[in-house]
């Protein structure tokens, strides 16, 4: 049985690791600065706000969603499940879609914005 670190600590560490890797992963300096600014804002949000704390999947990605005949949907792979802000799973899924299907990513973004409005 694996014990998970608290959600805020986990997310902050993930954000910090991503910020540290920006120079290696993004060559365009203007883009790197913009991404760092967004990640810094996200880090501050995680540390200072009162997020809505709910159970999270932790790896909510297209390959973890299975739709069978009759449109019955199942979600798989819960080993990264934890408690945290609901926006994490939504944005994690959006990141996956952005890398594979921009049209679907735009649709997902609109759905999520309507949900949080």
Short mmCIF file of N, CA and C in Angstrom, two decimals, residues 1-109:
data_model
loop_
_atom_site.label_atom_id
_atom_site.label_comp_id
_atom_site.label_asym_id
_atom_site.label_seq_id
_atom_site.Cartn_x
_atom_site.Cartn_y
_atom_site.Cartn_z
N UNK A 1 0.85 -1.19 0.00
CA UNK A 1 0.00 0.00 0.00
C UNK A 1 0.88 1.24 0.00
N UNK A 2 0.78 2.02 -1.04
CA UNK A 2 1.60 3.21 -1.18
C UNK A 2 0.90 4.42 -0.56
N UNK A 3 1.61 5.18 0.25
CA UNK A 3 1.06 6.38 0.87
C UNK A 3 1.41 7.57 -0.02
N UNK A 4 0.40 8.34 -0.37
CA UNK A 4 0.62 9.52 -1.21
C UNK A 4 0.94 10.74 -0.35
N UNK A 5 1.80 11.58 -0.87
CA UNK A 5 2.07 12.85 -0.18
C UNK A 5 0.86 13.76 -0.37
N UNK A 6 0.68 14.77 0.47
CA UNK A 6 -0.48 15.67 0.33
C UNK A 6 -0.53 16.30 -1.07
N UNK A 7 -1.73 16.54 -1.54
CA UNK A 7 -1.96 17.03 -2.89
C UNK A 7 -1.18 18.32 -3.17
N UNK A 8 -1.25 19.30 -2.29
CA UNK A 8 -0.56 20.58 -2.52
C UNK A 8 0.95 20.37 -2.68
N UNK A 9 1.51 19.51 -1.87
CA UNK A 9 2.95 19.23 -1.94
C UNK A 9 3.26 18.56 -3.28
N UNK A 10 2.46 17.55 -3.63
CA UNK A 10 2.67 16.82 -4.88
C UNK A 10 2.60 17.75 -6.09
N UNK A 11 1.54 18.55 -6.18
CA UNK A 11 1.36 19.44 -7.34
C UNK A 11 2.46 20.49 -7.37
N UNK A 12 2.82 21.04 -6.23
CA UNK A 12 3.89 22.03 -6.19
C UNK A 12 5.20 21.43 -6.68
N UNK A 13 5.51 20.21 -6.26
CA UNK A 13 6.73 19.56 -6.73
C UNK A 13 6.69 19.32 -8.23
N UNK A 14 5.54 18.90 -8.75
CA UNK A 14 5.40 18.68 -10.20
C UNK A 14 5.59 19.99 -10.97
N UNK A 15 5.01 21.06 -10.47
CA UNK A 15 5.16 22.37 -11.13
C UNK A 15 6.61 22.80 -11.09
N UNK A 16 7.26 22.66 -9.94
CA UNK A 16 8.67 23.05 -9.82
C UNK A 16 9.57 22.26 -10.78
N UNK A 17 9.32 20.95 -10.88
CA UNK A 17 10.11 20.13 -11.81
C UNK A 17 9.89 20.57 -13.26
N UNK A 18 8.66 20.91 -13.58
CA UNK A 18 8.36 21.37 -14.94
C UNK A 18 9.05 22.70 -15.23
N UNK A 19 9.00 23.62 -14.28
CA UNK A 19 9.67 24.92 -14.45
C UNK A 19 11.17 24.71 -14.66
N UNK A 20 11.77 23.82 -13.88
CA UNK A 20 13.21 23.56 -14.02
C UNK A 20 13.57 22.97 -15.38
N UNK A 21 12.64 22.24 -15.98
CA UNK A 21 12.93 21.59 -17.26
C UNK A 21 12.60 22.46 -18.47
N UNK A 22 12.05 23.66 -18.26
CA UNK A 22 11.62 24.49 -19.39
C UNK A 22 12.76 24.83 -20.35
N UNK A 23 13.91 25.15 -19.81
CA UNK A 23 15.04 25.56 -20.67
C UNK A 23 15.44 24.43 -21.61
N UNK A 24 15.35 23.19 -21.13
CA UNK A 24 15.70 22.04 -21.96
C UNK A 24 14.59 21.69 -22.96
N UNK A 25 13.35 21.94 -22.59
CA UNK A 25 12.25 21.46 -23.41
C UNK A 25 11.64 22.49 -24.35
N UNK A 26 11.84 23.79 -24.09
CA UNK A 26 11.28 24.83 -24.96
C UNK A 26 12.40 25.75 -25.41
N UNK A 27 12.70 25.71 -26.69
CA UNK A 27 13.79 26.54 -27.22
C UNK A 27 13.41 28.00 -27.37
N UNK A 28 12.17 28.27 -27.78
CA UNK A 28 11.71 29.64 -28.01
C UNK A 28 11.60 30.38 -26.67
N UNK A 29 12.44 31.42 -26.51
CA UNK A 29 12.51 32.11 -25.23
C UNK A 29 11.19 32.79 -24.85
N UNK A 30 10.51 33.42 -25.80
CA UNK A 30 9.24 34.08 -25.50
C UNK A 30 8.19 33.08 -25.01
N UNK A 31 8.14 31.93 -25.67
CA UNK A 31 7.21 30.88 -25.26
C UNK A 31 7.59 30.34 -23.89
N UNK A 32 8.87 30.15 -23.66
CA UNK A 32 9.35 29.65 -22.37
C UNK A 32 8.96 30.61 -21.24
N UNK A 33 9.09 31.91 -21.48
CA UNK A 33 8.73 32.91 -20.47
C UNK A 33 7.23 32.88 -20.21
N UNK A 34 6.43 32.74 -21.27
CA UNK A 34 4.98 32.68 -21.11
C UNK A 34 4.55 31.43 -20.34
N UNK A 35 5.14 30.29 -20.65
CA UNK A 35 4.80 29.04 -19.96
C UNK A 35 5.22 29.14 -18.49
N UNK A 36 6.40 29.70 -18.24
CA UNK A 36 6.86 29.85 -16.86
C UNK A 36 5.92 30.75 -16.06
N UNK A 37 5.44 31.82 -16.69
CA UNK A 37 4.50 32.73 -16.00
C UNK A 37 3.21 32.00 -15.63
N UNK A 38 2.68 31.18 -16.53
CA UNK A 38 1.45 30.42 -16.25
C UNK A 38 1.70 29.40 -15.13
N UNK A 39 2.83 28.71 -15.19
CA UNK A 39 3.15 27.74 -14.16
C UNK A 39 3.38 28.40 -12.80
N UNK A 40 3.99 29.57 -12.80
CA UNK A 40 4.20 30.31 -11.56
C UNK A 40 2.85 30.72 -10.97
N UNK A 41 1.94 31.18 -11.83
CA UNK A 41 0.59 31.53 -11.36
C UNK A 41 -0.10 30.30 -10.77
N UNK A 42 0.02 29.16 -11.44
CA UNK A 42 -0.59 27.93 -10.96
C UNK A 42 -0.01 27.53 -9.61
N UNK A 43 1.29 27.66 -9.47
CA UNK A 43 1.94 27.34 -8.19
C UNK A 43 1.40 28.23 -7.08
N UNK A 44 1.27 29.52 -7.35
CA UNK A 44 0.73 30.45 -6.36
C UNK A 44 -0.72 30.11 -6.02
N UNK A 45 -1.50 29.73 -7.03
CA UNK A 45 -2.90 29.34 -6.81
C UNK A 45 -2.96 28.14 -5.87
N UNK A 46 -2.16 27.14 -6.14
CA UNK A 46 -2.15 25.92 -5.32
C UNK A 46 -1.75 26.25 -3.89
N UNK A 47 -0.79 27.14 -3.71
CA UNK A 47 -0.28 27.45 -2.38
C UNK A 47 -1.17 28.39 -1.59
N UNK A 48 -1.91 29.28 -2.24
CA UNK A 48 -2.57 30.35 -1.49
C UNK A 48 -4.09 30.32 -1.50
N UNK A 49 -4.69 29.61 -2.40
CA UNK A 49 -6.14 29.69 -2.50
C UNK A 49 -6.82 28.60 -1.68
N UNK A 50 -8.10 28.59 -1.79
CA UNK A 50 -8.90 27.55 -1.14
C UNK A 50 -9.51 26.68 -2.23
N UNK A 51 -8.73 25.78 -2.82
CA UNK A 51 -9.27 24.96 -3.89
C UNK A 51 -10.40 24.07 -3.39
N UNK A 52 -11.27 23.68 -4.31
CA UNK A 52 -12.32 22.73 -3.99
C UNK A 52 -11.67 21.35 -3.94
N UNK A 53 -11.63 20.76 -2.79
CA UNK A 53 -10.92 19.50 -2.60
C UNK A 53 -11.88 18.33 -2.82
N UNK A 54 -11.52 17.47 -3.77
CA UNK A 54 -12.34 16.31 -4.15
C UNK A 54 -11.41 15.14 -4.48
N UNK A 55 -11.96 13.93 -4.60
CA UNK A 55 -11.12 12.83 -5.10
C UNK A 55 -10.72 13.09 -6.55
N UNK A 56 -9.48 12.82 -6.89
CA UNK A 56 -8.97 13.01 -8.24
C UNK A 56 -8.50 11.67 -8.80
N UNK A 57 -8.62 11.54 -10.10
CA UNK A 57 -8.09 10.35 -10.77
C UNK A 57 -6.56 10.38 -10.74
N UNK A 58 -5.98 11.52 -11.05
CA UNK A 58 -4.53 11.70 -11.01
C UNK A 58 -3.81 11.41 -12.31
N UNK A 59 -4.46 10.69 -13.21
CA UNK A 59 -3.88 10.38 -14.53
C UNK A 59 -5.02 10.32 -15.54
N UNK A 60 -5.87 11.34 -15.50
CA UNK A 60 -7.05 11.38 -16.35
C UNK A 60 -6.62 11.72 -17.78
N UNK A 61 -6.47 10.69 -18.58
CA UNK A 61 -5.99 10.84 -19.95
C UNK A 61 -6.83 9.97 -20.87
N UNK A 62 -6.86 10.28 -22.17
CA UNK A 62 -7.71 9.53 -23.10
C UNK A 62 -7.50 8.01 -23.04
N UNK A 63 -6.27 7.56 -22.86
CA UNK A 63 -6.03 6.11 -22.85
C UNK A 63 -6.60 5.44 -21.60
N UNK A 64 -7.00 6.22 -20.60
CA UNK A 64 -7.59 5.65 -19.39
C UNK A 64 -9.11 5.69 -19.39
N UNK A 65 -9.69 6.03 -20.53
CA UNK A 65 -11.15 6.04 -20.68
C UNK A 65 -11.51 5.01 -21.74
N UNK A 66 -12.35 4.07 -21.36
CA UNK A 66 -12.76 3.00 -22.27
C UNK A 66 -14.27 3.12 -22.47
N UNK A 67 -14.68 3.17 -23.74
CA UNK A 67 -16.10 3.21 -24.07
C UNK A 67 -16.44 1.90 -24.77
N UNK A 68 -17.40 1.18 -24.22
CA UNK A 68 -17.78 -0.10 -24.81
C UNK A 68 -19.04 0.07 -25.66
N UNK A 69 -19.48 -1.02 -26.25
CA UNK A 69 -20.72 -0.98 -27.03
C UNK A 69 -21.84 -0.47 -26.13
N UNK A 70 -22.73 0.31 -26.71
CA UNK A 70 -23.80 0.90 -25.92
C UNK A 70 -23.38 2.16 -25.21
N UNK A 71 -22.19 2.66 -25.54
CA UNK A 71 -21.64 3.90 -24.96
C UNK A 71 -21.47 3.86 -23.45
N UNK A 72 -21.22 2.69 -22.90
CA UNK A 72 -20.91 2.58 -21.48
C UNK A 72 -19.45 2.96 -21.29
N UNK A 73 -19.21 3.92 -20.40
CA UNK A 73 -17.86 4.42 -20.20
C UNK A 73 -17.29 3.90 -18.88
N UNK A 74 -16.02 3.53 -18.93
CA UNK A 74 -15.31 3.12 -17.72
C UNK A 74 -13.98 3.87 -17.68
N UNK A 75 -13.59 4.23 -16.49
CA UNK A 75 -12.30 4.91 -16.30
C UNK A 75 -11.38 3.92 -15.59
N UNK A 76 -10.17 3.78 -16.13
CA UNK A 76 -9.18 2.82 -15.64
C UNK A 76 -8.00 3.52 -14.98
N UNK A 77 -7.15 2.73 -14.32
CA UNK A 77 -5.82 3.17 -13.90
C UNK A 77 -5.88 4.24 -12.80
N UNK A 78 -6.20 3.82 -11.60
CA UNK A 78 -6.36 4.75 -10.49
C UNK A 78 -5.16 4.81 -9.55
N UNK A 79 -3.98 4.31 -9.96
CA UNK A 79 -2.87 4.27 -9.00
C UNK A 79 -2.35 5.64 -8.60
N UNK A 80 -2.66 6.69 -9.37
CA UNK A 80 -2.23 8.05 -8.99
C UNK A 80 -3.36 8.85 -8.35
N UNK A 81 -4.44 8.17 -7.96
CA UNK A 81 -5.58 8.85 -7.34
C UNK A 81 -5.15 9.53 -6.05
N UNK A 82 -5.77 10.66 -5.78
CA UNK A 82 -5.47 11.43 -4.58
C UNK A 82 -6.60 12.43 -4.33
N UNK A 83 -6.46 13.24 -3.35
CA UNK A 83 -7.42 14.29 -3.04
C UNK A 83 -6.79 15.61 -3.47
N UNK A 84 -7.58 16.48 -4.11
CA UNK A 84 -7.05 17.77 -4.54
C UNK A 84 -8.09 18.61 -5.23
N UNK A 85 -7.65 19.66 -5.88
CA UNK A 85 -8.53 20.59 -6.58
C UNK A 85 -9.06 19.94 -7.86
N UNK A 86 -10.36 20.05 -8.08
CA UNK A 86 -11.00 19.40 -9.23
C UNK A 86 -10.44 19.87 -10.57
N UNK A 87 -9.90 21.06 -10.62
CA UNK A 87 -9.39 21.58 -11.88
C UNK A 87 -8.16 20.80 -12.36
N UNK A 88 -7.49 20.08 -11.46
CA UNK A 88 -6.29 19.35 -11.87
C UNK A 88 -6.61 18.29 -12.91
N UNK A 89 -7.61 17.43 -12.66
CA UNK A 89 -7.95 16.39 -13.63
C UNK A 89 -8.42 17.00 -14.94
N UNK A 90 -9.19 18.08 -14.86
CA UNK A 90 -9.67 18.74 -16.09
C UNK A 90 -8.51 19.27 -16.93
N UNK A 91 -7.56 19.94 -16.28
CA UNK A 91 -6.45 20.51 -17.03
C UNK A 91 -5.46 19.45 -17.49
N UNK A 92 -5.30 18.39 -16.72
CA UNK A 92 -4.42 17.28 -17.12
C UNK A 92 -4.96 16.65 -18.41
N UNK A 93 -6.27 16.43 -18.45
CA UNK A 93 -6.89 15.85 -19.64
C UNK A 93 -6.75 16.80 -20.84
N UNK A 94 -6.93 18.09 -20.59
CA UNK A 94 -6.78 19.10 -21.65
C UNK A 94 -5.35 19.06 -22.22
N UNK A 95 -4.36 18.92 -21.36
CA UNK A 95 -2.98 18.83 -21.83
C UNK A 95 -2.77 17.64 -22.75
N UNK A 96 -3.36 16.49 -22.41
CA UNK A 96 -3.26 15.33 -23.28
C UNK A 96 -3.91 15.60 -24.63
N UNK A 97 -5.09 16.21 -24.61
CA UNK A 97 -5.79 16.49 -25.86
C UNK A 97 -5.01 17.49 -26.71
N UNK A 98 -4.42 18.49 -26.10
CA UNK A 98 -3.65 19.48 -26.86
C UNK A 98 -2.52 18.82 -27.64
N UNK A 99 -1.92 17.79 -27.09
CA UNK A 99 -0.81 17.13 -27.77
C UNK A 99 -1.28 16.21 -28.88
N UNK A 100 -2.57 15.82 -28.87
CA UNK A 100 -3.02 14.84 -29.86
C UNK A 100 -4.12 15.32 -30.79
N UNK A 101 -4.97 16.26 -30.35
CA UNK A 101 -6.12 16.65 -31.16
C UNK A 101 -6.59 18.04 -30.75
N UNK A 102 -6.13 19.06 -31.46
CA UNK A 102 -6.45 20.44 -31.08
C UNK A 102 -7.94 20.75 -31.14
N UNK A 103 -8.66 20.14 -32.08
CA UNK A 103 -10.11 20.38 -32.18
C UNK A 103 -10.80 19.85 -30.91
N UNK A 104 -10.45 18.63 -30.53
CA UNK A 104 -11.02 18.05 -29.31
C UNK A 104 -10.59 18.86 -28.09
N UNK A 105 -9.36 19.35 -28.07
CA UNK A 105 -8.87 20.15 -26.95
C UNK A 105 -9.67 21.45 -26.83
N UNK A 106 -9.94 22.10 -27.95
CA UNK A 106 -10.74 23.33 -27.93
C UNK A 106 -12.15 23.05 -27.42
N UNK A 107 -12.73 21.93 -27.85
CA UNK A 107 -14.07 21.55 -27.41
C UNK A 107 -14.07 21.28 -25.91
N UNK A 108 -13.08 20.55 -25.43
CA UNK A 108 -12.96 20.24 -24.01
C UNK A 108 -12.79 21.51 -23.20
N UNK A 109 -11.97 22.43 -23.69
CA UNK A 109 -11.74 23.70 -22.99
C UNK A 109 -13.05 24.47 -22.85
#
